[in-house]
Short mmCIF file of C-alpha atoms in Angstrom, two decimals:
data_model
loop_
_atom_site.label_atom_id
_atom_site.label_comp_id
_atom_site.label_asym_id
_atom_site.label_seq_id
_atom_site.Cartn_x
_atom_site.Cartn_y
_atom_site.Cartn_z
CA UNK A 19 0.00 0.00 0.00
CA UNK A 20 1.21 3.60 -0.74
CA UNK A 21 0.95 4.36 2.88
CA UNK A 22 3.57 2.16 3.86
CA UNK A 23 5.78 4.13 2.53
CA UNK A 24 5.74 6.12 5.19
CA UNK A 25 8.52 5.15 7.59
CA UNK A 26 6.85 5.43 11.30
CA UNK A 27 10.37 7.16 11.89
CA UNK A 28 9.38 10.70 9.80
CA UNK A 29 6.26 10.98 11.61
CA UNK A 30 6.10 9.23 15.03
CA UNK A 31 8.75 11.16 16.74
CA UNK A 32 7.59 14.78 15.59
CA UNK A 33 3.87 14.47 16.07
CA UNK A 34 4.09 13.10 20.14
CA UNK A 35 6.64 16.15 20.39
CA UNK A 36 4.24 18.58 19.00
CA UNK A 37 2.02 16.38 21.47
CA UNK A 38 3.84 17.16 24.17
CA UNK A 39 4.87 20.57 23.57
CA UNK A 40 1.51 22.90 23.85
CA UNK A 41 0.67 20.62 26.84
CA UNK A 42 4.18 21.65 29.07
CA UNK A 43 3.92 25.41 27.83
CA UNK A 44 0.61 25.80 29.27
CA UNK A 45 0.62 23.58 32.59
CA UNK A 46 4.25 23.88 33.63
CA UNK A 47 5.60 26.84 31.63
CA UNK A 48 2.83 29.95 32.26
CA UNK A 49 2.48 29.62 35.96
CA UNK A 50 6.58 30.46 35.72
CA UNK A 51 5.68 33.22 33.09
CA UNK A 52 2.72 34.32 34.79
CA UNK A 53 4.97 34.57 38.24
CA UNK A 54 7.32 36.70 36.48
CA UNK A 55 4.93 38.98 35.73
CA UNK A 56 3.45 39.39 38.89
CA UNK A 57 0.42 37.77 39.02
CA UNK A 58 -0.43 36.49 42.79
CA UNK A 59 0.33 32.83 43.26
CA UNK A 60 -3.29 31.73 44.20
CA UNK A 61 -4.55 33.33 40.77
CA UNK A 62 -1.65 31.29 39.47
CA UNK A 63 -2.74 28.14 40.37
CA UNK A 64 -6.00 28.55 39.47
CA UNK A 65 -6.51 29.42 36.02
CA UNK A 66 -3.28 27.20 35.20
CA UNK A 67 -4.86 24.12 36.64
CA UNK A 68 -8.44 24.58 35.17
CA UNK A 69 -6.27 25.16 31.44
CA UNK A 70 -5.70 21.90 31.60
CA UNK A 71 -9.65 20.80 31.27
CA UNK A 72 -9.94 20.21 27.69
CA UNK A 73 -7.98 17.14 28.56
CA UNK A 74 -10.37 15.40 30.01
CA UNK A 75 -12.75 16.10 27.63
CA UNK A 76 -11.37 13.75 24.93
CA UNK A 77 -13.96 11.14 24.96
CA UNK A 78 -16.42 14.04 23.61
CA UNK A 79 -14.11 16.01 21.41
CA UNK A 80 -13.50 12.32 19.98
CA UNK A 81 -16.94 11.61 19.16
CA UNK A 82 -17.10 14.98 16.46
CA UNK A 83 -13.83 13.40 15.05
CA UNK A 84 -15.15 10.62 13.98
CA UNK A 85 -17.72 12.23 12.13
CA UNK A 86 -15.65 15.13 10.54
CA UNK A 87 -12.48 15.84 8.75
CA UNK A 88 -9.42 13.13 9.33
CA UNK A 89 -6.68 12.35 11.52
CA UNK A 90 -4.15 13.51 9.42
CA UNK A 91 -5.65 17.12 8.58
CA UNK A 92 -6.67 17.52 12.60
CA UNK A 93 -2.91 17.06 13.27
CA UNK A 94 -1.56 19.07 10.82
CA UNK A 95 -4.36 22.15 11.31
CA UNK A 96 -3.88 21.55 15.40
CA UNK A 97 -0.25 22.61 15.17
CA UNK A 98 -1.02 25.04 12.66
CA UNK A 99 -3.59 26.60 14.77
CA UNK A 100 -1.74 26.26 18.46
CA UNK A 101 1.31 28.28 16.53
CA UNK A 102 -0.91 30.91 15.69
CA UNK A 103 -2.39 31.37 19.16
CA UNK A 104 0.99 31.11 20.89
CA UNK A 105 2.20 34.17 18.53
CA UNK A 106 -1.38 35.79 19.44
CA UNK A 107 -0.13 35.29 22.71
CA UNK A 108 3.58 37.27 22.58
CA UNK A 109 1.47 40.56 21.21
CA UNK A 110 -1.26 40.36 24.39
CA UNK A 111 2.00 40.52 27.30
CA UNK A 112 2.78 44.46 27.11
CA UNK A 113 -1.36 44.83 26.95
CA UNK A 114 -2.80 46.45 30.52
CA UNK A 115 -5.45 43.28 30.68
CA UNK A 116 -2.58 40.60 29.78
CA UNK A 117 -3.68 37.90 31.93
CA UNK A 118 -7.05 37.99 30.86
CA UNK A 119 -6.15 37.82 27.14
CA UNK A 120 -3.57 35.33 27.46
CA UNK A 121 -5.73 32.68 29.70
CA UNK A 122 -8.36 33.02 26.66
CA UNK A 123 -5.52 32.55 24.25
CA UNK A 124 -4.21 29.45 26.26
CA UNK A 125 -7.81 27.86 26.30
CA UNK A 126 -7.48 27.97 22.77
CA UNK A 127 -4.12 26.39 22.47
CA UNK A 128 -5.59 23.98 25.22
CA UNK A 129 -8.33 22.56 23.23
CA UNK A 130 -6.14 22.65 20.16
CA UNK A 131 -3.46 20.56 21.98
CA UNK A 132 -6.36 18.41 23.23
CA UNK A 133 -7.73 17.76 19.90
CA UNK A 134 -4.07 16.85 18.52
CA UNK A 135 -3.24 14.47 21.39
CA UNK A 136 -6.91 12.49 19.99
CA UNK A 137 -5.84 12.80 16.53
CA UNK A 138 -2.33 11.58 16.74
CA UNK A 139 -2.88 8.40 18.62
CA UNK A 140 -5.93 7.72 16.60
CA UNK A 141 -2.99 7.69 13.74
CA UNK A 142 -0.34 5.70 15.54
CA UNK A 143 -3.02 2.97 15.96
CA UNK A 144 -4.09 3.36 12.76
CA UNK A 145 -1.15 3.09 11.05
CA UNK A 146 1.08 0.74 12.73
CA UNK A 147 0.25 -3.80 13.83
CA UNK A 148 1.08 -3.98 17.32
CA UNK A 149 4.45 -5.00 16.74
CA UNK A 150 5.60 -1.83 15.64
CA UNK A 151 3.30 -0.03 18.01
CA UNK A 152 5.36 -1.50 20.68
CA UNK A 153 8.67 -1.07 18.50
CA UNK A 154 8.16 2.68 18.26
CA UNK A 155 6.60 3.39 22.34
CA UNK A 156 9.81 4.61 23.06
CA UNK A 157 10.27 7.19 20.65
CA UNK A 158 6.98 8.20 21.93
CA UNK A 159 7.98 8.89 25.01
CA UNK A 160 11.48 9.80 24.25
CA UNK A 161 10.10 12.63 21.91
CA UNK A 162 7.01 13.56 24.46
CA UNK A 163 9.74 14.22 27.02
CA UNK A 164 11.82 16.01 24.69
CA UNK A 165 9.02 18.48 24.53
CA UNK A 166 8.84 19.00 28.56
CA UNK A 167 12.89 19.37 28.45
CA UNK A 168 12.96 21.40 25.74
CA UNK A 169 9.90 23.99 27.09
CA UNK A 170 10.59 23.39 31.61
CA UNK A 171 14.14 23.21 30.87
CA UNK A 172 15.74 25.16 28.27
CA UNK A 173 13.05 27.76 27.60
CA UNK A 174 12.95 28.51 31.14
CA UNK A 175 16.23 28.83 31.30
CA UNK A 176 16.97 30.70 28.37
CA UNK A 177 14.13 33.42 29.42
CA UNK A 178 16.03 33.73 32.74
CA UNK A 179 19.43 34.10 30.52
CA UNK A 180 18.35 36.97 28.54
CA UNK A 181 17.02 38.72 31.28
CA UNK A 182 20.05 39.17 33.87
CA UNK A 183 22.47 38.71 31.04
CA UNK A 184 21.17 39.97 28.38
CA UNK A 185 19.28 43.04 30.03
CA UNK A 186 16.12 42.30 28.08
CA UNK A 187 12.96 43.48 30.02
CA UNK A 188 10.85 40.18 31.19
CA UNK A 189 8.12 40.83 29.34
CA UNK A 190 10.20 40.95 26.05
CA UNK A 191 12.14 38.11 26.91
CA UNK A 192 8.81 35.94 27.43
CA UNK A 193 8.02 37.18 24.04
CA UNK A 194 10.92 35.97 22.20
CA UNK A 195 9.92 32.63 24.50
CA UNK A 196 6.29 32.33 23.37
CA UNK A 197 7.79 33.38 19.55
CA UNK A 198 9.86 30.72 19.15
CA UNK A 199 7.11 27.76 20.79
CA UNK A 200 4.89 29.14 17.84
CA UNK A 201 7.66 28.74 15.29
CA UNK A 202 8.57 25.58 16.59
CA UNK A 203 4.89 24.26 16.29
CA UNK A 204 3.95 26.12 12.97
CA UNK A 205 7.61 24.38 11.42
CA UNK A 206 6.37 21.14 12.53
CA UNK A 207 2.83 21.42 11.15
CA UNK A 208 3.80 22.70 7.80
CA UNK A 209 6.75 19.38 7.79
CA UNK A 210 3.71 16.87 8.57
CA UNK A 211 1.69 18.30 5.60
CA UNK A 212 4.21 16.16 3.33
CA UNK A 213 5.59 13.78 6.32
CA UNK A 214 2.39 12.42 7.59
CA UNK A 215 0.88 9.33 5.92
CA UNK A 216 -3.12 9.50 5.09
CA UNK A 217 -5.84 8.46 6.74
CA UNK A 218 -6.36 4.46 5.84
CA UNK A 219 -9.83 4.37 7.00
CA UNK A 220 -13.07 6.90 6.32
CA UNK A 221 -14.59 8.04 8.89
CA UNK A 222 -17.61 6.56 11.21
CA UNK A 223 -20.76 6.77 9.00
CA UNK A 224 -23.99 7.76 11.58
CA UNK A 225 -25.12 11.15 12.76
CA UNK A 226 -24.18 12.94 15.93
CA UNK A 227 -27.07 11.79 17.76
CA UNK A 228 -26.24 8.33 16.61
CA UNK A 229 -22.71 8.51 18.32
CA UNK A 230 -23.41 10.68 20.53
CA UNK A 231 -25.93 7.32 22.28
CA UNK A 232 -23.30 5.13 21.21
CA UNK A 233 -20.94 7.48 23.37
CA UNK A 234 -23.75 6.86 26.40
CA UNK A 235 -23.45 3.13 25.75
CA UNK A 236 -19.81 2.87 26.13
CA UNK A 237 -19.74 5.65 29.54
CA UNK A 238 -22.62 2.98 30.85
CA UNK A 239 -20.68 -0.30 30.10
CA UNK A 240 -17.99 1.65 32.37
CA UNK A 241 -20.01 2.00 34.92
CA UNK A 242 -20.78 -1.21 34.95
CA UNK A 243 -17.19 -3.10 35.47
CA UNK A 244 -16.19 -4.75 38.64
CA UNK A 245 -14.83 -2.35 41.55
CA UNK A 246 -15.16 0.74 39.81
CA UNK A 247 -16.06 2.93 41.85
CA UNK A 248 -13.40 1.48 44.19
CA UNK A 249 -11.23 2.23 41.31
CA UNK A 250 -12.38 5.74 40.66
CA UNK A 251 -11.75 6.34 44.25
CA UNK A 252 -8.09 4.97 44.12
CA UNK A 253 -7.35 6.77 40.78
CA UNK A 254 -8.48 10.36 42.80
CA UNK A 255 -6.07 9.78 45.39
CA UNK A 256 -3.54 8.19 43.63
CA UNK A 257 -2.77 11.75 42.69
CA UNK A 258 -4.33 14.20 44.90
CA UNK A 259 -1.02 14.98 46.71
CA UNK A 260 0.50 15.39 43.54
CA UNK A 261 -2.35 17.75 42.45
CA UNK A 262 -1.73 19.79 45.50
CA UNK A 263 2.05 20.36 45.33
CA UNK A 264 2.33 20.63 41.19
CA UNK A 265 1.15 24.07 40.77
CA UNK A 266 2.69 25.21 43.75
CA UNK A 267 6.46 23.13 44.10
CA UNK A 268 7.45 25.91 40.94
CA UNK A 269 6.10 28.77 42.32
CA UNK A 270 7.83 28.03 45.99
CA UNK A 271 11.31 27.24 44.53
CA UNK A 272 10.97 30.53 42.86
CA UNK A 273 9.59 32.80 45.79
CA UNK A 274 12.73 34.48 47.68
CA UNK A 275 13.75 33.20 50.48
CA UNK A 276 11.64 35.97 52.75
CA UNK A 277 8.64 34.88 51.88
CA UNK A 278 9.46 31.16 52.55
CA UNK A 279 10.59 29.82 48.68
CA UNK A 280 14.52 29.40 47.54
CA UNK A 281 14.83 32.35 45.50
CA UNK A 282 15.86 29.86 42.07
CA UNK A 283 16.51 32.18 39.79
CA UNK A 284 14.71 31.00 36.11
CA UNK A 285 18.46 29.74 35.09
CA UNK A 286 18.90 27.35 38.25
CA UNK A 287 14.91 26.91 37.85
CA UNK A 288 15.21 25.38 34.39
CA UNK A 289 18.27 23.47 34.59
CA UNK A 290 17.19 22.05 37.71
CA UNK A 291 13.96 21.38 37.90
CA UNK A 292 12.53 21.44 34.22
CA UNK A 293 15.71 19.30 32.68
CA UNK A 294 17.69 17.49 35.34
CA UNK A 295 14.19 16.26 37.29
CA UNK A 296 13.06 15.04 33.78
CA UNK A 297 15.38 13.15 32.84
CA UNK A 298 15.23 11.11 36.17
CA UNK A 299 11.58 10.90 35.82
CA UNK A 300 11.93 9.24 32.46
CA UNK A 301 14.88 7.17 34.18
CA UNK A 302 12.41 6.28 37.11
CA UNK A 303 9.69 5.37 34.79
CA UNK A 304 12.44 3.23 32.47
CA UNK A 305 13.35 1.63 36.03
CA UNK A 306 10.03 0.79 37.08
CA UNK A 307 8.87 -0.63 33.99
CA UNK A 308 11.51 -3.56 34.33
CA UNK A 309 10.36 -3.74 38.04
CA UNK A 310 6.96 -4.57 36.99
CA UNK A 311 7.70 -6.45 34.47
CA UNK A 312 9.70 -9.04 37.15
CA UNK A 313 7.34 -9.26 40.02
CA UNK A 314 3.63 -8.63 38.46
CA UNK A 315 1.52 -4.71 38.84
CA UNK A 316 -0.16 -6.51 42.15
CA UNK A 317 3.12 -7.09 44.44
CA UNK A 318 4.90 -4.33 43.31
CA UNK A 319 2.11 -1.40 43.01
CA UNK A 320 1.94 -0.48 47.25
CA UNK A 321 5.37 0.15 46.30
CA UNK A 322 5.23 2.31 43.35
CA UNK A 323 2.37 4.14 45.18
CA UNK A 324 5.00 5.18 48.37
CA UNK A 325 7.43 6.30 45.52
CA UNK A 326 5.60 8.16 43.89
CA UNK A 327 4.00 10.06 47.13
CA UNK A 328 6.51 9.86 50.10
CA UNK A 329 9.38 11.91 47.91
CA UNK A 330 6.57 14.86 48.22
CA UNK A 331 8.33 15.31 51.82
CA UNK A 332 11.43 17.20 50.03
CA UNK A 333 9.36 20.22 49.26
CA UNK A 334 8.74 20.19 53.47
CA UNK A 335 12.22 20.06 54.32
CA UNK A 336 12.72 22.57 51.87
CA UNK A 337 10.44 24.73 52.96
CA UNK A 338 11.80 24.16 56.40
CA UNK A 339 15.29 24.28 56.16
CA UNK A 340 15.65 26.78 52.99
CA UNK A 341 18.52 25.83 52.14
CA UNK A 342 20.43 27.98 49.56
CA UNK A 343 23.25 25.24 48.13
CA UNK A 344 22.51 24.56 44.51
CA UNK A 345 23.32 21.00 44.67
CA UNK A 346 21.35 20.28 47.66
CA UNK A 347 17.97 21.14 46.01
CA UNK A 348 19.01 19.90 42.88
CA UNK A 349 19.43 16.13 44.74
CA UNK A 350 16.27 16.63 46.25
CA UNK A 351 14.28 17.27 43.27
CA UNK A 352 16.17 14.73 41.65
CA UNK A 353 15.17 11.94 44.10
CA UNK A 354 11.55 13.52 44.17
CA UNK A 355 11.08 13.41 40.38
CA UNK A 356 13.05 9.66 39.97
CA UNK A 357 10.14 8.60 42.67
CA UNK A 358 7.26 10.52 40.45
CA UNK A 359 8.70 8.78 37.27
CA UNK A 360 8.76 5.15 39.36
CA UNK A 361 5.26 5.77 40.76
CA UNK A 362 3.33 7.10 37.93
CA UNK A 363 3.69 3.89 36.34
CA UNK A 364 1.94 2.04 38.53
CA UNK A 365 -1.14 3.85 37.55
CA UNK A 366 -0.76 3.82 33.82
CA UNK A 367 -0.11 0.15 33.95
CA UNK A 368 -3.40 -0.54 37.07
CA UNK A 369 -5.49 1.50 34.26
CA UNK A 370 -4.70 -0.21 31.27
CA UNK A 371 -4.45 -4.17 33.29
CA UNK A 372 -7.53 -3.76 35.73
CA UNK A 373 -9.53 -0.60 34.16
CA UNK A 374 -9.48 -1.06 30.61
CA UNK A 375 -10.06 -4.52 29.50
CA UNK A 376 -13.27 -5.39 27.83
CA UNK A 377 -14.96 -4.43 25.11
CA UNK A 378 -14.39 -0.68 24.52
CA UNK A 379 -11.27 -1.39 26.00
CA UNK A 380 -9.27 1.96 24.28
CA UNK A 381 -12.30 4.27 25.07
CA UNK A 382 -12.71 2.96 28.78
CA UNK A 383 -8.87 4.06 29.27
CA UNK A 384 -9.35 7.28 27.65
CA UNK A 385 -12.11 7.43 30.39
CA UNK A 386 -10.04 6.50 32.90
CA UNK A 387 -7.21 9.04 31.74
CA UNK A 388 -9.57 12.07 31.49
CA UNK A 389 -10.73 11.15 35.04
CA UNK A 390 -7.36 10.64 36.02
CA UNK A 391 -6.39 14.63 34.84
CA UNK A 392 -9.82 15.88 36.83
CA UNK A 393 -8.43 14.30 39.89
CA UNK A 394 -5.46 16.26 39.36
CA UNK A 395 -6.91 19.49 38.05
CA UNK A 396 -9.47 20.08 41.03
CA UNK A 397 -6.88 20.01 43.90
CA UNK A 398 -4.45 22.57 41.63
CA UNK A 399 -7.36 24.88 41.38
CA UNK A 400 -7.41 25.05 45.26
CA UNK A 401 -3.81 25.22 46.39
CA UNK A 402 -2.48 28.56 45.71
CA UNK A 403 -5.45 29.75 47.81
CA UNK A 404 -3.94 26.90 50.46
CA UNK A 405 -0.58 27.63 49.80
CA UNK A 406 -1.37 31.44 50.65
CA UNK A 407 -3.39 30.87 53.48
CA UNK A 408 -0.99 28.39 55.10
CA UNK A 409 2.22 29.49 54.42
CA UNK A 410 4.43 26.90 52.41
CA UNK A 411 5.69 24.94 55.69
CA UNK A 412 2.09 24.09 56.80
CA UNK A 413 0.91 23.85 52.95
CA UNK A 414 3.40 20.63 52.13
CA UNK A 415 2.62 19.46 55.45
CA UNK A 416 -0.95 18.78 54.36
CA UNK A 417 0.80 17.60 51.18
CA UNK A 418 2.39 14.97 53.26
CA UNK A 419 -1.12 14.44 54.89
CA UNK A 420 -3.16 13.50 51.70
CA UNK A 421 -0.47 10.94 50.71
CA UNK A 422 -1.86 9.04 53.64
CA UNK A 423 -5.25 7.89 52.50
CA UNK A 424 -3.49 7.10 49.00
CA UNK A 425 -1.32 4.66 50.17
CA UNK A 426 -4.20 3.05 52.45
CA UNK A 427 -6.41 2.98 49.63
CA UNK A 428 -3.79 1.45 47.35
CA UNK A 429 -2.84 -1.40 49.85
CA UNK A 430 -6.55 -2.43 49.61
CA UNK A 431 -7.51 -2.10 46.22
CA UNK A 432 -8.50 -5.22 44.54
CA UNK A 433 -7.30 -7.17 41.32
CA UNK A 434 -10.34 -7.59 38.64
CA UNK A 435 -7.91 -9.78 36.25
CA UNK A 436 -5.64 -12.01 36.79
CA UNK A 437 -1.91 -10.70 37.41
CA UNK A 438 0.77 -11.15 35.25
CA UNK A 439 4.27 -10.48 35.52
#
């Protein structure tokens, strides 16, 4: 078939980096931009956590998809579209009403980057047997990561550079930022108009209605499976910790040292945090995937749950301690990000082994998955308010509270299928 000529290796790597890209600028890149240009931490939190809503609406958005237009064009008008906003974006910063533009703006990108992230796994299944599917996961991931280094790490970084060495204003140099994320994204969309194979099948015949009561069908047959509101309760606060101290872990290692934070400038920010922390979270994930893979998801997930929640107790020395050595914090959010890389795992994997399976196995994950980022979203949207009101020492001390009832929950939860190592 023509489409084979497509090798996987022209696409696959690009489109999960475009993937990844508009999804790191907007939940772990603007609450550092918005920081730097003064907007209050609890405002911060807010709106950056609730940006992050149109991805759990994919089981929706995904129903219109299958009645209009194809995977291929989606992708390619996505990135398009998300490079447009982003440069709509660098002209709102100098504006008086900056925040409120920008937020709109990012909603945009966010549904966008929503619609992609559909789109271009709809193609990777599409295109590829299983074999190859499995052959190319890592580029996936390696590429998806790129994105987060790339955007937490070296963007950060850089916008930190040309401020106190370059002398550029902030605003300006979160311009040139923004300017080159949009001419990243629009020189990867116009590439996949010739890279990207096409569509091999049309799309779902029926009308909206029609899908739209299939769509009921499969959110009933969910509803239905063993445990699962057990499960729903696990998956909530699997994460909730997490979904506290996310929004607010960036904002205290940037708050000086009077007001409780570290005082990381955005250079030590990005090389720090954004690239050295991801590259042991894709380490820890590497790690734990072999773990699994030896002693079966049910006798090693407690485990992977105390990983992935204890490490939260760095931000609380931290924010007791303050210490001002570079290396220190660096080790700490080193060991802290290797445990959220270990422990995320175990979720992905419980999701896919005891959530899942059935018959609308791929749309009862995507369920699963957009519950998943709800359960993260809602506690982001209330901890700058927390943060503010508690002061950062008693904030990650309730941090370190809510890991509690994960890791009770987790040691209880019970095994639908049959484990296998």
């Amino acid at each position: 078939m023509k489409n084979q000529k497509k090798n996987p290796i022209r696409w696959v790597p690009t489109t999960y980096f475009a993937m990844g890209l508009p999804f790191v600028m907007l939940s772990l890149v603007s609450p550092i931009l918005f920081k730097d240009l003064g907007i209050p931490n609890e405002q911060v939190a807010f709106w950056t956590s609730l940006l992050i809503l149109p991805w759990s609406l994919k089981p929706i958005l995904s129903v219109v998809m299958e009645l209009y237009g194809t995977k291929r064009l989606y992708i390619v008008l996505t990135e398009l579209l998300s490079a447009i906003v982003f440069g709509l974006i660098v002209f709102s910063l100098p504006l008086p009403n900056f925040f409120t533009l920008s937020l709109a703006l990012m909603g945009v990108v966010a549904l966008s980057g929503s619609t992609h992230d559909i789109a271009g796994d709809g193609m990777y299944m599409e295109q590829l047997d299983a074999d190859t599917q499995s052959l190319y996961s890592g580029w996936q991931g390696a590429f998806y990561n790129l994105a987060k280094v790339l955007a937490n790490g070296g963007l950060i970084f850089l916008a930190g550079w040309l401020v106190n060495s370059q002398g550029m204003s902030v605003v300006a140099s979160w311009q040139l930022i923004l300017s080159l994320c949009a001419l990243i994204l629009g020189l990867v969309g116009l590439y996949h108009l010739y890279a990207l194979p096409k569509d091999l099948k049309k799309q779902t015949e029926g009308s909206f209605s029609e899908k739209s009561k299939e769509l009921w069908g499969i959110f009933a047959a969910f509803f239905e499976k063993k445990h699962i509101f057990y499960y729903l309760f696990f998956i909530f606060l699997y994460r909730f910790a997490e979904g506290l101290a996310m929004k607010i872990a960036p904002l205290f290692l940037k708050d000086s040292l009077e007001v409780g934070g570290l005082g990381l400038s955005n250079e030590q920010y990005g090389l720090v945090y954004g690239t050295a922390g991801t590259v042991a979270f894709i380490i820890g994930s590497i790690v734990a995937g072999y773990f699994v893979s030896r002693v079966g998801l049910k006798k090693a997930l407690f485990l992977l749950a105390c990983a992935f929640n204890i490490p939260f107790v760095v931000y609380l020395l931290f924010a007791y301690f303050q210490p001002t050595h570079l290396t220190t914090i660096a080790v700490g959010i080193v060991g802290e990000y290797f445990g959220y890389g270990f422990g995320f795992v175990g979720l992905t994997l419980f999701m896919m082994q005891q959530i899942a399976p059935g018959k609308y196995q791929m749309a009862h994950y995507a369920f699963a998955n957009s519950l998943m980022n709800l359960g993260v979203m809602v506690p982001g949207m209330i901890s700058g308010y927390l943060s503010t009101y508690l002061g950062y020492e008693h904030f990650f001390l309730l941090v370190m509270a809510c890991t509690v009832p994960a890791l009770i929950v987790t040691w209880r939860v019970p095994f639908t299928y049959e484990n296998k190592k």
